[in-house]
């Protein structure tokens, strides 16, 4: 059996000073995956210098950070995906994971995504939380010294998607905090 995942947006515009919402939401992202597939931390950002819209989210099953972009809110490009930084169960954690809880005595928290547009560089800055994989935690001989938690930052540059041939729109992830 499969599950259906969609991200939809509604648009509004002013009519005689009143907000009027579209009757039909626009489907921005749609995919069919297994029932265990989960997305989280959806974020919507707008570049104040040019109006470009960014939709971003975590994909827990694929361990990816995903970004879609639009100049008008109707036509969307992407999704562009960046690997969250490794392989193995537990890298991006959608909820308190019993596998990690049984291995590590530390506080467990779900992964999150925080975003902001940098108007100077016209890039989307993405900061997310990840864990060591369950496999890494199982082989870690010094479990009391580390929780396996990391906060990571990377940038998404929409201009890179317009080059011919397109280059990767993501910078190399940088670990800004590790515990």
Coordinates of N, CA, C and O in Angstrom, one line a residue:
X1 N 0.8 -1.2 0.0 CA 0.0 0.0 0.0 C 0.9 1.2 0.0 O 2.0 1.2 0.5
X2 N 0.4 2.3 -0.6 CA 1.2 3.5 -0.7 C 0.5 4.7 0.0 O -0.8 4.7 0.2
X3 N 1.2 5.7 0.4 CA 0.6 6.9 1.0 C 0.8 8.1 0.0 O 1.7 8.0 -0.8
X4 N 0.0 9.1 0.1 CA 0.1 10.2 -0.8 C 0.4 11.4 -0.1 O -0.2 11.7 0.9
X5 N 1.5 12.1 -0.5 CA 1.9 13.3 0.2 C 1.8 14.5 -0.8 O 2.3 14.5 -1.9
X6 N 1.2 15.6 -0.3 CA 1.1 16.8 -1.1 C 1.4 18.0 -0.2 O 1.1 18.0 1.0
X7 N 1.9 19.0 -0.8 CA 2.0 20.3 -0.2 C 1.3 21.3 -1.1 O 1.5 21.4 -2.3
X8 N 0.3 21.9 -0.5 CA -0.6 22.8 -1.3 C -0.6 24.2 -0.7 O -0.5 24.4 0.6
X9 N -0.7 25.2 -1.5 CA -0.7 26.6 -1.1 C -2.0 27.3 -1.6 O -2.4 27.0 -2.7
X10 N -2.5 28.2 -0.8 CA -3.6 29.0 -1.3 C -3.1 30.4 -1.5 O -2.2 30.9 -0.8
X11 N -3.6 31.1 -2.5 CA -3.2 32.4 -2.8 C -4.3 33.4 -2.5 O -5.5 33.1 -2.5
X12 N -3.9 34.6 -2.1 CA -4.9 35.7 -1.9 C -4.5 36.9 -2.7 O -3.4 37.1 -3.1
X13 N -5.5 37.7 -3.0 CA -5.2 39.0 -3.6 C -6.3 40.0 -3.1 O -7.3 39.6 -2.5
X14 N -6.0 41.3 -3.2 CA -6.9 42.3 -2.7 C -8.0 42.7 -3.7 O -7.7 42.9 -4.9
X15 N -9.2 42.7 -3.3 CA -10.3 43.2 -4.1 C -11.0 44.2 -3.3 O -11.6 43.9 -2.2
X16 N -11.0 45.5 -3.7 CA -11.6 46.6 -3.0 C -11.1 46.6 -1.5 O -11.9 46.7 -0.6
X17 N -9.8 46.3 -1.3 CA -9.3 46.4 0.0 C -9.5 45.2 0.9 O -9.1 45.1 2.1
X18 N -10.1 44.1 0.3 CA -10.4 42.9 1.1 C -9.5 41.7 0.5 O -9.4 41.6 -0.7
X19 N -9.0 40.9 1.4 CA -8.3 39.7 1.0 C -9.3 38.7 0.4 O -10.3 38.4 1.1
X20 N -9.0 38.2 -0.8 CA -9.9 37.2 -1.4 C -9.0 36.0 -1.7 O -7.9 36.1 -2.3
X21 N -9.3 34.8 -1.1 CA -8.5 33.6 -1.3 C -9.0 32.8 -2.5 O -10.1 32.8 -2.8
X22 N -8.0 32.2 -3.1 CA -8.3 31.3 -4.3 C -9.2 30.2 -3.8 O -9.1 29.7 -2.7
X23 N -10.1 29.8 -4.7 CA -11.0 28.7 -4.4 C -10.2 27.3 -4.4 O -10.6 26.5 -3.6
X24 N -9.3 27.2 -5.2 CA -8.5 25.9 -5.3 C -7.1 26.2 -4.9 O -6.4 27.0 -5.5
X25 N -6.6 25.4 -3.9 CA -5.2 25.6 -3.6 C -4.3 25.1 -4.7 O -4.7 24.2 -5.5
X26 N -3.1 25.6 -4.8 CA -2.2 25.2 -5.9 C -1.3 24.0 -5.3 O -0.8 24.2 -4.2
X27 N -1.3 22.9 -5.9 CA -0.4 21.8 -5.5 C 1.0 22.1 -5.9 O 1.3 22.2 -7.1
X28 N 1.9 22.3 -5.0 CA 3.3 22.7 -5.2 C 4.1 21.4 -5.3 O 5.0 21.3 -6.2
X29 N 3.9 20.5 -4.4 CA 4.7 19.2 -4.4 C 3.7 18.1 -4.2 O 2.8 18.1 -3.3
X30 N 3.9 17.0 -5.0 CA 3.0 15.9 -4.9 C 3.8 14.6 -5.2 O 4.5 14.6 -6.2
X31 N 3.8 13.6 -4.3 CA 4.5 12.4 -4.6 C 3.9 11.3 -3.9 O 3.1 11.5 -2.9
X32 N 4.1 10.1 -4.3 CA 3.5 8.9 -3.7 C 4.7 8.1 -3.2 O 5.6 7.8 -3.8
X33 N 4.6 7.7 -1.9 CA 5.6 7.0 -1.2 C 5.0 5.9 -0.3 O 3.8 5.8 -0.2
X34 N 5.8 5.2 0.3 CA 5.4 4.1 1.3 C 4.7 4.8 2.5 O 4.9 6.0 2.7
X35 N 3.9 4.0 3.2 CA 3.2 4.6 4.4 C 4.1 5.2 5.4 O 3.8 6.1 6.2
X36 N 5.4 4.8 5.5 CA 6.3 5.3 6.5 C 7.0 6.6 6.1 O 7.7 7.2 6.9
X37 N 6.7 7.0 4.9 CA 7.3 8.2 4.4 C 6.8 9.4 5.2 O 5.6 9.5 5.4
X38 N 7.6 10.3 5.6 CA 7.2 11.5 6.4 C 8.0 12.7 6.0 O 9.2 12.6 5.8
X39 N 7.3 13.8 5.9 CA 8.0 15.1 5.7 C 7.7 15.9 6.9 O 6.7 15.7 7.6
X40 N 8.6 16.9 7.1 CA 8.4 17.7 8.3 C 9.0 19.1 8.2 O 9.8 19.3 7.2
X41 N 8.7 19.9 9.1 CA 9.2 21.3 9.2 C 9.0 22.1 7.9 O 10.0 22.7 7.4
X42 N 7.8 22.0 7.3 CA 7.7 22.8 6.0 C 7.8 24.3 6.4 O 7.4 24.8 7.4
X43 N 8.5 25.0 5.5 CA 8.8 26.4 5.7 C 8.5 27.2 4.4 O 8.8 26.7 3.3
X44 N 8.0 28.4 4.5 CA 7.8 29.3 3.3 C 8.5 30.6 3.6 O 8.2 31.2 4.6
X45 N 9.4 31.0 2.7 CA 10.1 32.3 2.8 C 10.0 33.1 1.5 O 9.8 32.5 0.5
X46 N 10.0 34.4 1.7 CA 10.0 35.3 0.5 C 11.2 36.2 0.6 O 11.5 36.8 1.6
X47 N 11.9 36.3 -0.6 CA 13.0 37.2 -0.7 C 12.5 38.6 -0.8 O 11.7 38.9 -1.7
X48 N 12.8 39.5 0.2 CA 12.2 40.9 0.1 C 12.7 41.7 -1.0 O 12.1 42.7 -1.3
X49 N 13.8 41.3 -1.6 CA 14.4 42.2 -2.7 C 13.8 41.9 -4.0 O 13.8 42.8 -4.9
X50 N 13.3 40.7 -4.3 CA 12.8 40.4 -5.6 C 11.4 39.6 -5.6 O 10.9 39.2 -6.6
X51 N 10.9 39.2 -4.4 CA 9.7 38.5 -4.3 C 9.7 37.0 -4.5 O 8.7 36.3 -4.5
X52 N 10.9 36.5 -4.8 CA 11.1 35.0 -5.0 C 10.6 34.3 -3.8 O 10.9 34.6 -2.6
X53 N 9.8 33.2 -4.0 CA 9.2 32.4 -2.9 C 10.0 31.1 -2.8 O 10.3 30.5 -3.8
X54 N 10.3 30.7 -1.6 CA 11.0 29.4 -1.3 C 10.1 28.5 -0.4 O 9.6 29.0 0.6
X55 N 9.9 27.3 -0.8 CA 9.2 26.3 0.0 C 10.3 25.3 0.3 O 10.9 24.7 -0.6
X56 N 10.5 25.0 1.6 CA 11.5 24.0 2.0 C 10.9 23.0 3.0 O 10.0 23.4 3.8
X57 N 11.5 21.8 3.1 CA 11.0 20.8 4.1 C 12.1 19.7 4.2 O 13.0 19.6 3.4
X58 N 12.0 19.0 5.3 CA 12.8 17.8 5.6 C 12.0 16.6 5.1 O 10.8 16.5 5.2
X59 N 12.8 15.7 4.5 CA 12.2 14.4 4.1 C 12.9 13.3 5.0 O 14.1 13.0 4.8
X60 N 12.1 12.8 5.9 CA 12.7 11.9 6.9 C 13.1 10.5 6.3 O 14.1 10.0 6.7
X61 N 12.3 10.0 5.4 CA 12.7 8.7 4.8 C 13.9 8.8 4.0 O 14.8 7.9 4.0
X62 N 14.0 9.8 3.1 CA 15.2 9.9 2.2 C 16.3 10.7 2.9 O 17.4 10.8 2.2
X63 N 16.2 11.2 4.1 CA 17.2 12.0 4.7 C 17.7 13.1 3.9 O 18.9 13.3 3.6
X64 N 16.8 13.9 3.3 CA 17.1 15.0 2.5 C 16.5 16.3 3.0 O 15.4 16.3 3.7
X65 N 17.1 17.4 2.6 CA 16.5 18.8 2.7 C 16.1 19.2 1.3 O 16.8 19.0 0.4
X66 N 14.9 19.6 1.2 CA 14.3 19.9 -0.1 C 13.8 21.4 -0.2 O 13.3 21.9 0.7
X67 N 14.0 21.9 -1.4 CA 13.7 23.3 -1.7 C 13.0 23.4 -3.0 O 13.4 22.8 -4.0
X68 N 11.9 24.1 -3.1 CA 11.2 24.5 -4.3 C 11.2 26.0 -4.4 O 11.2 26.6 -3.3
X69 N 11.2 26.6 -5.6 CA 11.2 28.0 -5.7 C 10.3 28.5 -6.8 O 10.0 27.8 -7.7
X70 N 9.8 29.7 -6.6 CA 8.8 30.3 -7.6 C 9.0 31.8 -7.6 O 9.2 32.4 -6.6
X71 N 8.9 32.3 -8.8 CA 9.0 33.8 -9.0 C 7.6 34.4 -8.9 O 7.4 35.6 -8.6
X72 N 6.5 33.6 -9.1 CA 5.2 34.1 -9.1 C 4.1 33.4 -8.2 O 3.0 33.8 -8.1
X73 N 4.5 32.3 -7.5 CA 3.6 31.6 -6.7 C 2.8 30.6 -7.4 O 2.1 29.8 -6.8
X74 N 2.8 30.6 -8.7 CA 2.0 29.6 -9.5 C 2.9 28.6 -10.2 O 2.6 27.4 -10.2
X75 N 4.0 29.0 -10.7 CA 5.0 28.1 -11.4 C 6.1 27.9 -10.5 O 6.8 28.8 -10.1
X76 N 6.4 26.6 -10.2 CA 7.4 26.2 -9.2 C 8.5 25.3 -9.9 O 8.2 24.5 -10.8
X77 N 9.7 25.5 -9.5 CA 10.8 24.7 -9.9 C 11.3 23.9 -8.8 O 11.3 24.3 -7.6
X78 N 11.8 22.7 -9.1 CA 12.3 21.7 -8.1 C 11.3 20.6 -7.9 O 10.5 20.4 -8.8
X79 N 11.4 19.8 -6.9 CA 12.3 20.1 -5.7 C 13.7 19.8 -6.0 O 14.1 18.8 -6.7
X80 N 14.6 20.6 -5.4 CA 16.0 20.4 -5.3 C 16.3 19.8 -4.0 O 15.8 20.2 -3.0
X81 N 17.1 18.7 -4.0 CA 17.3 18.0 -2.7 C 18.8 17.9 -2.4 O 19.7 17.8 -3.3
X82 N 19.1 18.1 -1.1 CA 20.5 17.9 -0.6 C 20.4 16.8 0.4 O 19.5 16.8 1.3
X83 N 21.4 16.0 0.4 CA 21.5 14.9 1.4 C 21.8 15.5 2.8 O 22.6 16.5 2.9
X84 N 21.1 15.0 3.8 CA 21.3 15.6 5.1 C 22.6 15.3 5.7 O 22.9 15.8 6.8
X85 N 23.5 14.6 5.0 CA 24.8 14.4 5.5 C 25.3 13.1 5.9 O 26.1 12.9 6.8
X86 N 24.7 12.0 5.4 CA 25.1 10.7 5.7 C 24.1 9.7 5.4 O 23.1 10.0 4.8
X87 N 24.3 8.5 5.8 CA 23.3 7.4 5.6 C 23.1 6.7 6.9 O 23.8 6.8 7.8
X88 N 22.0 6.0 6.9 CA 21.6 5.2 8.1 C 20.4 5.7 8.8 O 20.1 6.8 8.8
X89 N 19.7 4.7 9.4 CA 18.5 5.1 10.1 C 18.8 6.1 11.3 O 19.7 5.9 12.0
X90 N 17.9 7.1 11.4 CA 18.0 8.0 12.5 C 18.7 9.3 12.2 O 18.8 10.2 13.0
X91 N 19.2 9.5 10.9 CA 19.9 10.8 10.6 C 19.0 12.0 10.8 O 19.3 12.9 11.4
X92 N 17.8 12.0 10.2 CA 16.8 13.0 10.4 C 15.7 12.2 11.2 O 15.2 11.2 10.8
X93 N 15.3 12.8 12.4 CA 14.4 12.1 13.3 C 13.1 12.8 13.3 O 13.0 13.9 13.8
X94 N 12.0 12.1 12.8 CA 10.7 12.8 12.8 C 10.0 12.9 14.2 O 9.1 13.7 14.4
X95 N 10.4 12.0 15.1 CA 9.8 11.9 16.4 C 10.8 11.2 17.4 O 11.8 10.8 16.9
X96 N 10.5 11.1 18.6 CA 11.3 10.4 19.6 C 11.5 9.0 19.1 O 10.5 8.2 19.0
X97 N 12.7 8.6 18.7 CA 13.0 7.3 18.1 C 13.4 6.3 19.1 O 14.4 6.5 19.8
X98 N 12.6 5.2 19.3 CA 13.0 4.3 20.3 C 14.3 3.6 20.1 O 15.0 3.2 21.0
X99 N 14.7 3.5 18.8 CA 16.0 2.9 18.6 C 17.2 3.7 19.1 O 18.1 3.3 19.7
X100 N 17.0 5.0 18.9 CA 18.1 6.0 19.4 C 18.0 6.1 20.9 O 19.0 6.1 21.6
X101 N 16.8 6.1 21.5 CA 16.6 6.2 22.9 C 17.2 5.0 23.6 O 17.8 5.1 24.7
X102 N 17.1 3.8 23.1 CA 17.7 2.6 23.7 C 19.2 2.6 23.6 O 19.9 1.9 24.4
X103 N 19.8 3.3 22.7 CA 21.2 3.3 22.5 C 21.9 4.4 23.2 O 22.9 4.3 23.9
X104 N 21.3 5.6 23.2 CA 21.9 6.8 23.8 C 21.0 7.2 25.1 O 19.8 7.2 25.0
X105 N 21.7 7.6 26.1 CA 21.0 8.0 27.3 C 20.7 9.5 27.3 O 20.2 10.1 28.3
X106 N 21.0 10.2 26.2 CA 20.9 11.6 26.2 C 19.4 12.0 25.9 O 18.6 11.2 25.6
X107 N 19.2 13.3 25.9 CA 17.8 13.8 25.6 C 17.7 13.6 24.1 O 18.6 13.9 23.3
X108 N 16.5 13.2 23.7 CA 16.2 13.0 22.3 C 15.2 14.0 21.8 O 14.2 14.3 22.6
X109 N 15.3 14.6 20.6 CA 14.4 15.5 20.1 C 14.3 15.3 18.6 O 15.2 14.8 18.0
X110 N 13.1 15.6 18.1 CA 12.9 15.5 16.6 C 13.8 16.5 15.9 O 14.2 17.5 16.4
X111 N 14.1 16.1 14.6 CA 14.8 17.0 13.8 C 13.9 18.2 13.4 O 12.7 18.1 13.3
X112 N 14.6 19.4 13.1 CA 13.8 20.5 12.7 C 14.5 21.2 11.6 O 15.7 21.0 11.3
X113 N 13.8 22.1 10.9 CA 14.4 23.0 9.9 C 14.0 24.4 10.2 O 12.9 24.7 10.5
X114 N 15.0 25.3 10.1 CA 14.8 26.7 10.2 C 15.4 27.4 9.0 O 16.5 27.0 8.6
X115 N 14.7 28.4 8.5 CA 15.2 29.0 7.2 C 15.0 30.5 7.3 O 14.2 31.1 8.0
X116 N 15.8 31.2 6.5 CA 15.7 32.6 6.3 C 16.4 33.0 5.0 O 17.4 32.4 4.6
X117 N 15.8 34.0 4.4 CA 16.4 34.5 3.1 C 17.5 35.6 3.5 O 17.3 36.4 4.3
X118 N 18.7 35.4 2.9 CA 19.7 36.4 3.0 C 19.6 37.4 1.9 O 19.9 37.1 0.7
X119 N 19.1 38.6 2.1 CA 18.9 39.6 1.1 C 20.2 40.0 0.4 O 20.2 40.4 -0.8
X120 N 21.3 40.0 1.1 CA 22.6 40.4 0.5 C 23.0 39.4 -0.5 O 23.5 39.8 -1.6
X121 N 23.0 38.1 -0.2 CA 23.5 37.1 -1.2 C 22.3 36.5 -2.0 O 22.6 35.8 -2.9
X122 N 21.1 36.9 -1.7 CA 19.9 36.3 -2.4 C 19.9 34.8 -2.4 O 19.7 34.2 -3.4
X123 N 20.2 34.3 -1.2 CA 20.2 32.8 -1.1 C 19.3 32.5 0.1 O 19.0 33.4 0.9
X124 N 18.9 31.3 0.2 CA 18.1 30.8 1.3 C 19.0 30.1 2.2 O 19.7 29.1 1.8
X125 N 19.1 30.5 3.5 CA 19.9 29.9 4.5 C 19.1 28.8 5.2 O 18.0 29.1 5.7
X126 N 19.6 27.6 5.2 CA 18.8 26.5 5.9 C 19.7 26.0 7.1 O 20.9 25.7 6.9
X127 N 19.1 25.9 8.2 CA 19.7 25.3 9.4 C 18.8 24.2 9.9 O 17.6 24.3 10.0
X128 N 19.4 23.0 10.1 CA 18.7 21.8 10.5 C 19.4 21.0 11.5 O 20.6 21.2 11.7
X129 N 18.7 20.2 12.2 CA 19.2 19.3 13.3 C 19.2 17.9 12.8 O 18.2 17.4 12.2
X130 N 20.3 17.2 13.0 CA 20.4 15.8 12.6 C 21.0 15.0 13.7 O 21.6 15.6 14.7
X131 N 20.9 13.7 13.7 CA 21.5 12.8 14.6 C 22.5 11.9 13.9 O 22.4 11.7 12.7
X132 N 23.4 11.3 14.7 CA 24.2 10.2 14.1 C 23.2 9.1 13.7 O 22.2 9.0 14.3
X133 N 23.6 8.3 12.8 CA 22.8 7.2 12.4 C 22.8 6.2 13.5 O 23.7 6.2 14.4
X134 N 21.7 5.4 13.6 CA 21.7 4.3 14.6 C 22.9 3.4 14.5 O 23.5 3.1 15.5
X135 N 23.3 3.1 13.3 CA 24.5 2.3 13.1 C 25.8 3.0 13.7 O 26.6 2.3 14.4
X136 N 25.9 4.3 13.6 CA 27.0 5.0 14.2 C 27.0 5.0 15.7 O 28.0 4.8 16.4
X137 N 25.8 5.2 16.2 CA 25.6 5.2 17.7 C 25.9 3.8 18.3 O 26.5 3.7 19.4
X138 N 25.5 2.8 17.6 CA 25.8 1.4 18.1 C 27.3 1.1 18.2 O 27.7 0.4 19.1
X139 N 28.1 1.7 17.3 CA 29.5 1.4 17.3 C 30.3 2.5 18.0 O 31.5 2.3 18.2
X140 N 29.7 3.5 18.5 CA 30.3 4.6 19.3 C 30.7 4.0 20.7 O 29.9 3.7 21.5
X141 N 32.0 3.9 20.9 CA 32.5 3.3 22.2 C 32.4 4.3 23.3 O 32.5 4.0 24.5
X142 N 32.3 5.6 23.1 CA 32.3 6.7 24.1 C 30.9 7.3 24.1 O 30.8 8.5 23.9
X143 N 29.8 6.6 24.3 CA 28.5 7.1 24.2 C 28.2 8.2 25.2 O 27.3 9.1 25.0
X144 N 28.8 8.2 26.4 CA 28.5 9.2 27.4 C 29.0 10.6 27.0 O 28.6 11.6 27.5
X145 N 30.0 10.6 26.1 CA 30.6 11.9 25.7 C 29.9 12.6 24.6 O 30.1 13.8 24.3
X146 N 29.0 11.9 23.9 CA 28.3 12.5 22.7 C 26.9 12.1 22.7 O 26.6 10.9 23.0
X147 N 26.0 13.0 22.2 CA 24.6 12.6 22.0 C 24.4 12.3 20.5 O 23.3 11.7 20.2
X148 N 25.3 12.6 19.7 CA 25.1 12.4 18.3 C 24.4 13.5 17.6 O 24.1 13.5 16.4
X149 N 24.0 14.6 18.4 CA 23.2 15.7 17.8 C 24.1 16.7 17.1 O 25.2 17.0 17.6
X150 N 23.7 17.2 16.0 CA 24.4 18.2 15.3 C 23.4 19.3 14.7 O 22.3 18.9 14.3
X151 N 23.9 20.5 14.7 CA 23.1 21.5 14.0 C 24.0 21.9 12.8 O 25.2 22.2 12.9
X152 N 23.3 21.9 11.6 CA 24.1 22.0 10.4 C 23.4 23.2 9.6 O 22.2 23.4 9.6
X153 N 24.3 23.9 8.9 CA 23.8 25.0 8.0 C 24.3 24.8 6.6 O 25.4 24.4 6.3
X154 N 23.4 25.2 5.6 CA 23.8 25.2 4.2 C 23.0 26.3 3.5 O 22.0 26.7 4.1
X155 N 23.4 26.7 2.4 CA 22.7 27.7 1.6 C 22.2 27.1 0.3 O 22.8 26.2 -0.3
X156 N 21.1 27.6 -0.1 CA 20.5 27.3 -1.4 C 20.6 28.5 -2.3 O 20.0 29.6 -1.9
X157 N 21.2 28.4 -3.5 CA 21.4 29.5 -4.4 C 20.5 29.3 -5.6 O 20.9 28.4 -6.5
X158 N 19.4 29.9 -5.8 CA 18.6 29.7 -7.0 C 19.2 30.0 -8.3 O 18.9 29.4 -9.3
X159 N 20.2 30.9 -8.3 CA 20.9 31.2 -9.6 C 21.6 30.0 -10.2 O 21.8 29.9 -11.4
X160 N 22.1 29.1 -9.3 CA 22.8 27.9 -9.8 C 21.9 27.0 -10.6 O 22.4 26.3 -11.4
X161 N 20.6 27.1 -10.4 CA 19.7 26.2 -11.1 C 19.5 26.8 -12.6 O 18.9 26.1 -13.4
X162 N 19.9 28.0 -12.8 CA 19.7 28.6 -14.1 C 20.9 28.5 -15.0 O 20.8 28.9 -16.2
X163 N 22.0 28.0 -14.5 CA 23.2 27.9 -15.4 C 23.0 26.7 -16.3 O 22.2 25.9 -16.2
X164 N 23.8 26.8 -17.4 CA 23.7 25.7 -18.4 C 25.1 25.1 -18.6 O 25.9 25.7 -19.1
X165 N 25.3 23.8 -18.1 CA 24.3 23.0 -17.4 C 24.2 23.5 -16.0 O 25.1 24.1 -15.4
X166 N 23.0 23.1 -15.4 CA 22.8 23.5 -14.0 C 23.8 23.0 -13.0 O 24.3 21.9 -13.2
X167 N 24.2 23.8 -12.1 CA 25.2 23.3 -11.1 C 24.4 23.1 -9.8 O 23.2 23.5 -9.7
X168 N 25.0 22.4 -8.8 CA 24.3 22.2 -7.6 C 23.9 23.5 -6.9 O 24.8 24.4 -6.7
X169 N 22.7 23.6 -6.5 CA 22.3 24.9 -5.9 C 22.6 25.0 -4.4 O 22.4 26.0 -3.8
X170 N 23.1 23.9 -3.8 CA 23.4 23.9 -2.4 C 24.9 24.0 -2.1 O 25.7 23.4 -2.8
X171 N 25.2 24.7 -1.0 CA 26.6 24.8 -0.6 C 26.9 23.5 0.2 O 26.0 22.8 0.5
X172 N 28.2 23.3 0.5 CA 28.5 22.2 1.4 C 28.0 22.4 2.8 O 28.2 23.5 3.3
X173 N 27.3 21.4 3.4 CA 26.9 21.6 4.7 C 28.0 21.9 5.7 O 29.1 21.3 5.6
X174 N 27.8 22.8 6.7 CA 28.7 23.1 7.7 C 28.1 22.8 9.1 O 27.0 23.3 9.4
X175 N 28.8 22.0 9.9 CA 28.3 21.7 11.2 C 28.6 22.9 12.1 O 29.8 23.3 12.2
X176 N 27.6 23.6 12.6 CA 27.8 24.7 13.5 C 27.8 24.4 14.9 O 28.2 25.2 15.8
X177 N 27.2 23.2 15.3 CA 27.2 22.8 16.7 C 27.2 21.3 16.7 O 26.4 20.7 15.9
X178 N 27.9 20.7 17.6 CA 27.9 19.2 17.7 C 28.0 18.9 19.2 O 28.7 19.5 20.0
X179 N 27.3 17.8 19.5 CA 27.2 17.4 20.9 C 27.3 15.9 21.0 O 26.7 15.2 20.3

